[in-house]
Tab-separated table of C-alpha atoms in Angstrom:
chain	number	residue	atom	x	y	z
A	1	MET	CA	57.036	29.665	18.120
A	2	SER	CA	59.359	26.284	18.002
A	3	PRO	CA	58.052	23.857	15.016
A	4	LYS	CA	57.345	21.334	17.981
A	5	GLU	CA	54.905	23.967	19.258
A	6	LEU	CA	53.429	24.778	15.706
A	7	ARG	CA	52.611	20.902	15.258
A	8	ARG	CA	50.543	21.006	18.412
A	9	SER	CA	48.873	23.910	17.456
A	10	VAL	CA	47.936	22.692	14.184
A	11	GLY	CA	46.753	19.316	15.354
A	12	ARG	CA	44.527	20.968	18.159
A	13	PRO	CA	41.022	21.582	17.575
A	14	GLY	CA	40.041	25.178	18.084
A	15	PRO	CA	37.298	26.495	20.471
A	16	GLN	CA	33.733	25.774	19.500
A	17	PRO	CA	30.407	28.122	20.847
A	18	ALA	CA	29.065	27.277	23.910
A	19	GLY	CA	26.185	24.283	23.805
A	20	ALA	CA	27.559	23.258	20.363
A	21	ALA	CA	27.497	19.368	19.181
A	22	PRO	CA	31.382	17.731	18.527
A	23	ARG	CA	31.972	18.110	14.821
A	24	SER	CA	31.730	14.494	14.446
A	25	ARG	CA	28.349	14.291	15.971
A	26	ARG	CA	27.034	17.181	13.961
A	27	TYR	CA	28.259	15.017	10.964
A	28	LEU	CA	26.348	12.128	11.924
A	29	LEU	CA	23.381	14.100	12.294
A	30	THR	CA	23.686	15.707	9.022
A	31	ALA	CA	24.544	12.555	7.312
A	32	GLY	CA	21.143	10.917	8.903
A	33	ALA	CA	18.687	13.729	8.022
A	34	ALA	CA	20.075	13.158	4.449
A	35	LEU	CA	19.195	9.315	4.532
A	36	VAL	CA	15.870	10.113	5.844
A	37	LEU	CA	15.039	12.631	3.161
A	38	THR	CA	16.485	10.297	0.428
A	39	GLY	CA	13.913	7.722	1.948
A	40	CYS	CA	11.087	9.896	1.900
A	41	THR	CA	11.599	10.684	-1.824
A	42	SER	CA	11.886	7.098	-3.055
A	43	ALA	CA	8.042	7.424	-3.493
A	44	ALA	CA	5.167	7.019	-6.061
A	45	ASP	CA	6.287	9.545	-8.208
A	46	GLY	CA	9.304	8.103	-8.821
A	47	GLY	CA	9.227	4.455	-8.919
A	48	ALA	CA	5.498	2.885	-8.909
A	49	ASP	CA	4.258	1.861	-12.176
A	50	ARG	CA	0.939	3.660	-12.798
A	51	PRO	CA	-1.772	2.466	-14.889
A	52	SER	CA	-2.929	4.876	-18.157
A	53	GLY	CA	-6.061	6.914	-17.541
A	54	GLU	CA	-7.279	9.233	-15.049
A	55	GLY	CA	-5.463	10.274	-11.854
A	56	GLY	CA	-6.159	13.622	-10.677
A	57	SER	CA	-5.149	14.705	-7.390
A	58	SER	CA	-6.657	17.274	-4.920
A	59	GLY	CA	-5.527	17.980	-1.465
A	60	THR	CA	-2.177	16.829	-0.128
A	61	SER	CA	-0.533	13.925	-1.393
A	62	ALA	CA	1.958	11.668	0.435
A	63	THR	CA	5.116	9.737	-0.413
A	64	PHE	CA	5.764	6.362	0.587
A	65	PRO	CA	7.673	3.060	-0.907
A	66	ALA	CA	6.667	1.930	-4.312
A	67	GLY	CA	6.019	-1.884	-4.604
A	68	SER	CA	7.921	-4.141	-6.670
A	69	GLY	CA	5.970	-3.766	-9.742
A	70	GLU	CA	5.529	-7.832	-10.138
A	71	ILE	CA	2.025	-9.580	-10.356
A	72	THR	CA	2.486	-13.498	-8.767
A	73	ALA	CA	0.414	-16.090	-9.463
A	74	ILE	CA	0.282	-18.945	-7.114
A	75	PRO	CA	-0.452	-22.653	-8.318
A	76	ALA	CA	-3.663	-24.251	-6.674
A	77	GLY	CA	-1.600	-26.823	-4.979
A	78	ARG	CA	0.799	-24.053	-3.124
A	79	ARG	CA	-1.937	-21.523	-1.853
A	80	PRO	CA	-1.941	-20.716	1.474
A	81	ALA	CA	-4.991	-19.686	3.272
A	82	ALA	CA	-5.938	-15.993	3.335
A	83	PRO	CA	-6.539	-14.752	6.875
A	84	ASP	CA	-10.417	-14.554	7.926
A	85	ILE	CA	-9.944	-10.597	8.286
A	86	SER	CA	-13.169	-8.887	10.096
A	87	GLY	CA	-14.039	-5.401	11.062
A	88	LYS	CA	-16.037	-2.448	9.944
A	89	ASN	CA	-16.861	-0.814	6.830
A	90	LEU	CA	-16.859	2.966	5.757
A	91	ASP	CA	-20.083	3.240	7.219
A	92	GLY	CA	-19.525	1.664	10.419
A	93	GLU	CA	-21.262	-1.658	9.586
A	94	PRO	CA	-19.844	-5.134	10.216
A	95	LEU	CA	-17.628	-7.033	7.153
A	96	ARG	CA	-15.935	-10.170	7.218
A	97	LEU	CA	-14.000	-11.612	4.576
A	98	SER	CA	-14.990	-15.433	5.017
A	99	ASP	CA	-18.905	-13.808	4.183
A	100	TYR	CA	-17.864	-14.201	0.750
A	101	ARG	CA	-16.484	-17.629	0.611
A	102	GLY	CA	-17.574	-19.654	-2.667
A	103	SER	CA	-16.824	-16.427	-4.414
A	104	VAL	CA	-13.459	-15.353	-5.807
A	105	VAL	CA	-12.432	-12.091	-4.063
A	106	LEU	CA	-10.221	-9.439	-5.133
A	107	LEU	CA	-8.859	-7.723	-2.200
A	108	ASN	CA	-7.359	-4.054	-2.897
A	109	VAL	CA	-5.102	-1.792	-0.179
A	110	TRP	CA	-5.703	1.648	-0.911
A	111	GLY	CA	-5.776	5.191	0.683
A	112	SER	CA	-7.463	8.404	-0.238
A	113	TRP	CA	-4.087	9.930	-0.087
A	114	CYS	CA	-2.043	7.838	-2.210
A	115	GLU	CA	-1.361	9.209	-5.775
A	116	PRO	CA	-1.206	5.877	-7.494
A	117	CYS	CA	-4.569	4.608	-5.988
A	118	LYS	CA	-6.219	7.458	-7.395
A	119	ALA	CA	-4.817	6.399	-10.875
A	120	GLU	CA	-5.839	2.792	-10.351
A	121	ALA	CA	-9.296	3.553	-8.790
A	122	PRO	CA	-11.243	3.896	-12.076
A	123	HIS	CA	-9.463	0.649	-13.347
A	124	LEU	CA	-10.840	-1.097	-10.196
A	125	ALA	CA	-14.450	0.437	-10.634
A	126	ARG	CA	-14.594	-1.142	-14.301
A	127	ALA	CA	-13.000	-4.315	-13.934
A	128	PHE	CA	-15.351	-4.953	-10.786
A	129	GLU	CA	-18.393	-4.164	-13.091
A	130	ALA	CA	-17.148	-6.282	-15.958
A	131	THR	CA	-16.625	-9.627	-13.362
A	132	ARG	CA	-19.333	-9.028	-10.657
A	133	ASP	CA	-21.808	-11.206	-12.836
A	134	ARG	CA	-19.065	-14.114	-12.937
A	135	GLY	CA	-19.072	-14.901	-9.455
A	136	VAL	CA	-16.381	-12.118	-8.166
A	137	GLN	CA	-16.261	-9.722	-5.432
A	138	PHE	CA	-14.333	-6.912	-4.901
A	139	LEU	CA	-13.344	-5.650	-1.289
A	140	GLY	CA	-10.693	-3.006	-0.137
A	141	ILE	CA	-8.870	-2.285	2.538
A	142	ASN	CA	-8.486	1.558	3.295
A	143	THR	CA	-5.555	2.497	5.512
A	144	ARG	CA	-3.851	5.450	6.886
A	145	ASP	CA	-7.088	7.550	6.389
A	146	MET	CA	-7.634	8.854	9.778
A	147	SER	CA	-11.079	9.917	9.116
A	148	THR	CA	-13.624	7.886	6.767
A	149	GLU	CA	-14.657	11.028	5.189
A	150	PRO	CA	-11.929	11.476	2.729
A	151	ALA	CA	-12.044	7.600	1.959
A	152	LYS	CA	-15.947	8.146	1.133
A	153	ASP	CA	-15.078	11.310	-0.946
A	154	PHE	CA	-12.678	8.999	-2.934
A	155	GLU	CA	-15.138	6.442	-3.504
A	156	ARG	CA	-18.073	8.752	-4.608
A	157	ARG	CA	-15.414	10.524	-6.875
A	158	TYR	CA	-14.128	7.279	-8.495
A	159	GLY	CA	-17.529	5.247	-8.669
A	160	ILE	CA	-16.133	2.605	-6.379
A	161	THR	CA	-19.539	0.670	-5.380
A	162	TYR	CA	-18.133	-1.959	-3.477
A	163	PRO	CA	-17.456	-2.150	0.149
A	164	SER	CA	-13.738	-1.589	2.172
A	165	PHE	CA	-12.528	-2.469	5.415
A	166	TYR	CA	-11.784	0.716	7.496
A	167	ASP	CA	-8.184	-0.134	8.763
A	168	PRO	CA	-6.450	3.337	9.738
A	169	ARG	CA	-3.610	1.868	11.618
A	170	GLY	CA	-2.791	-0.888	8.791
A	171	GLU	CA	-3.224	-3.946	11.458
A	172	LEU	CA	-5.621	-5.802	8.863
A	173	VAL	CA	-2.850	-5.487	6.286
A	174	LEU	CA	-0.354	-6.928	8.504
A	175	ARG	CA	-2.634	-10.032	9.065
A	176	PHE	CA	-1.360	-10.595	5.565
A	177	LYS	CA	2.347	-10.980	6.403
A	178	GLY	CA	4.413	-11.951	3.438
A	179	HIS	CA	1.697	-11.315	0.957
A	180	LEU	CA	0.906	-7.695	1.637
A	181	LEU	CA	3.516	-5.188	2.567
A	182	PRO	CA	2.387	-2.195	4.700
A	183	GLN	CA	4.619	-0.074	2.868
A	184	ALA	CA	3.242	-1.125	-0.798
A	185	ILE	CA	0.277	0.626	-1.359
A	186	PRO	CA	-1.416	0.141	-3.580
A	187	SER	CA	-1.702	-3.779	-3.270
A	188	THR	CA	-3.625	-6.250	-4.212
A	189	VAL	CA	-4.267	-10.259	-3.787
A	190	VAL	CA	-6.857	-12.409	-5.287
A	191	ILE	CA	-8.781	-15.086	-3.054
A	192	ASP	CA	-9.884	-18.452	-4.848
A	193	ARG	CA	-13.386	-19.864	-3.871
A	194	GLN	CA	-11.888	-21.733	-1.324
A	195	GLY	CA	-10.255	-18.870	0.488
A	196	ARG	CA	-6.782	-19.195	-0.515
A	197	ILE	CA	-4.544	-16.494	-1.956
A	198	ALA	CA	-4.031	-17.109	-5.624
A	199	ALA	CA	-2.370	-14.267	-6.504
A	200	ARG	CA	-0.623	-10.782	-5.447
A	201	ALA	CA	0.481	-7.536	-7.168
A	202	LEU	CA	2.332	-4.941	-5.486
A	203	LYS	CA	1.466	-2.050	-7.423
A	204	ALA	CA	-1.005	0.041	-9.091
A	205	LEU	CA	-3.126	-2.068	-11.806
A	206	GLY	CA	-4.627	-1.392	-15.025
A	207	GLU	CA	-8.120	-2.927	-16.216
A	208	ARG	CA	-6.512	-5.616	-18.179
A	209	GLU	CA	-4.056	-6.844	-15.505
A	210	ILE	CA	-6.815	-6.785	-13.118
A	211	ILE	CA	-8.798	-9.047	-15.541
A	212	GLY	CA	-5.863	-10.884	-16.394
A	213	MET	CA	-5.512	-11.903	-12.602
A	214	LEU	CA	-9.001	-12.903	-12.195
A	215	THR	CA	-9.566	-14.836	-15.193
A	216	PRO	CA	-7.736	-18.293	-14.591
A	217	VAL	CA	-9.238	-18.141	-11.043
A	218	ILE	CA	-12.660	-17.607	-12.396
A	219	ALA	CA	-12.206	-20.556	-14.672
A	220	GLU	CA	-11.292	-23.094	-11.939
A	221	GLY	CA	-13.619	-25.354	-10.809
A	222	ARG	CA	-16.156	-24.766	-8.140
């Protein structure tokens, strides 16, 4: 074989098995799969702030992007109106946010499958009992539970006695565009007596943090 023929032979790709994808395509598919796996594992176990205390798990856990870990308070003069969401609670009864106008409302997004939600739940239960006589109402938005039974079991297990909207597809969460993120669960907003968003947290909260979010809003004039 002449040197010229040898160079042509080396540069030419060898035969591939029948039905095999081109090498460049196989490389792109492999790289894409790696990126998907990387995104799935940037989840609660790795990044979300968790309150101390109970948070045991039973059943299958899920992964999801964690929140920013920030608590943001909004000055009274700059607060946007909260959307007047309505729907059914976990027992199928009507539930509407505006029915609680005149109270300070804490609205928490959660799912029974969410590990940080399990850690946060006892803190929410205690904070609700500590503030319910001060003109405060807690509400939940249960999301991504395709049946109400796991959500009801969650409430019984952690002593949650306030009502939650049942929102399996996340449609109510999307109404809070710019304030709640469907991919950041758990997350919480505090709504003042005029129905405006006063504070937001995109992480699991401890009892002190919850009461700390509520206290300045409770103290505002009616």
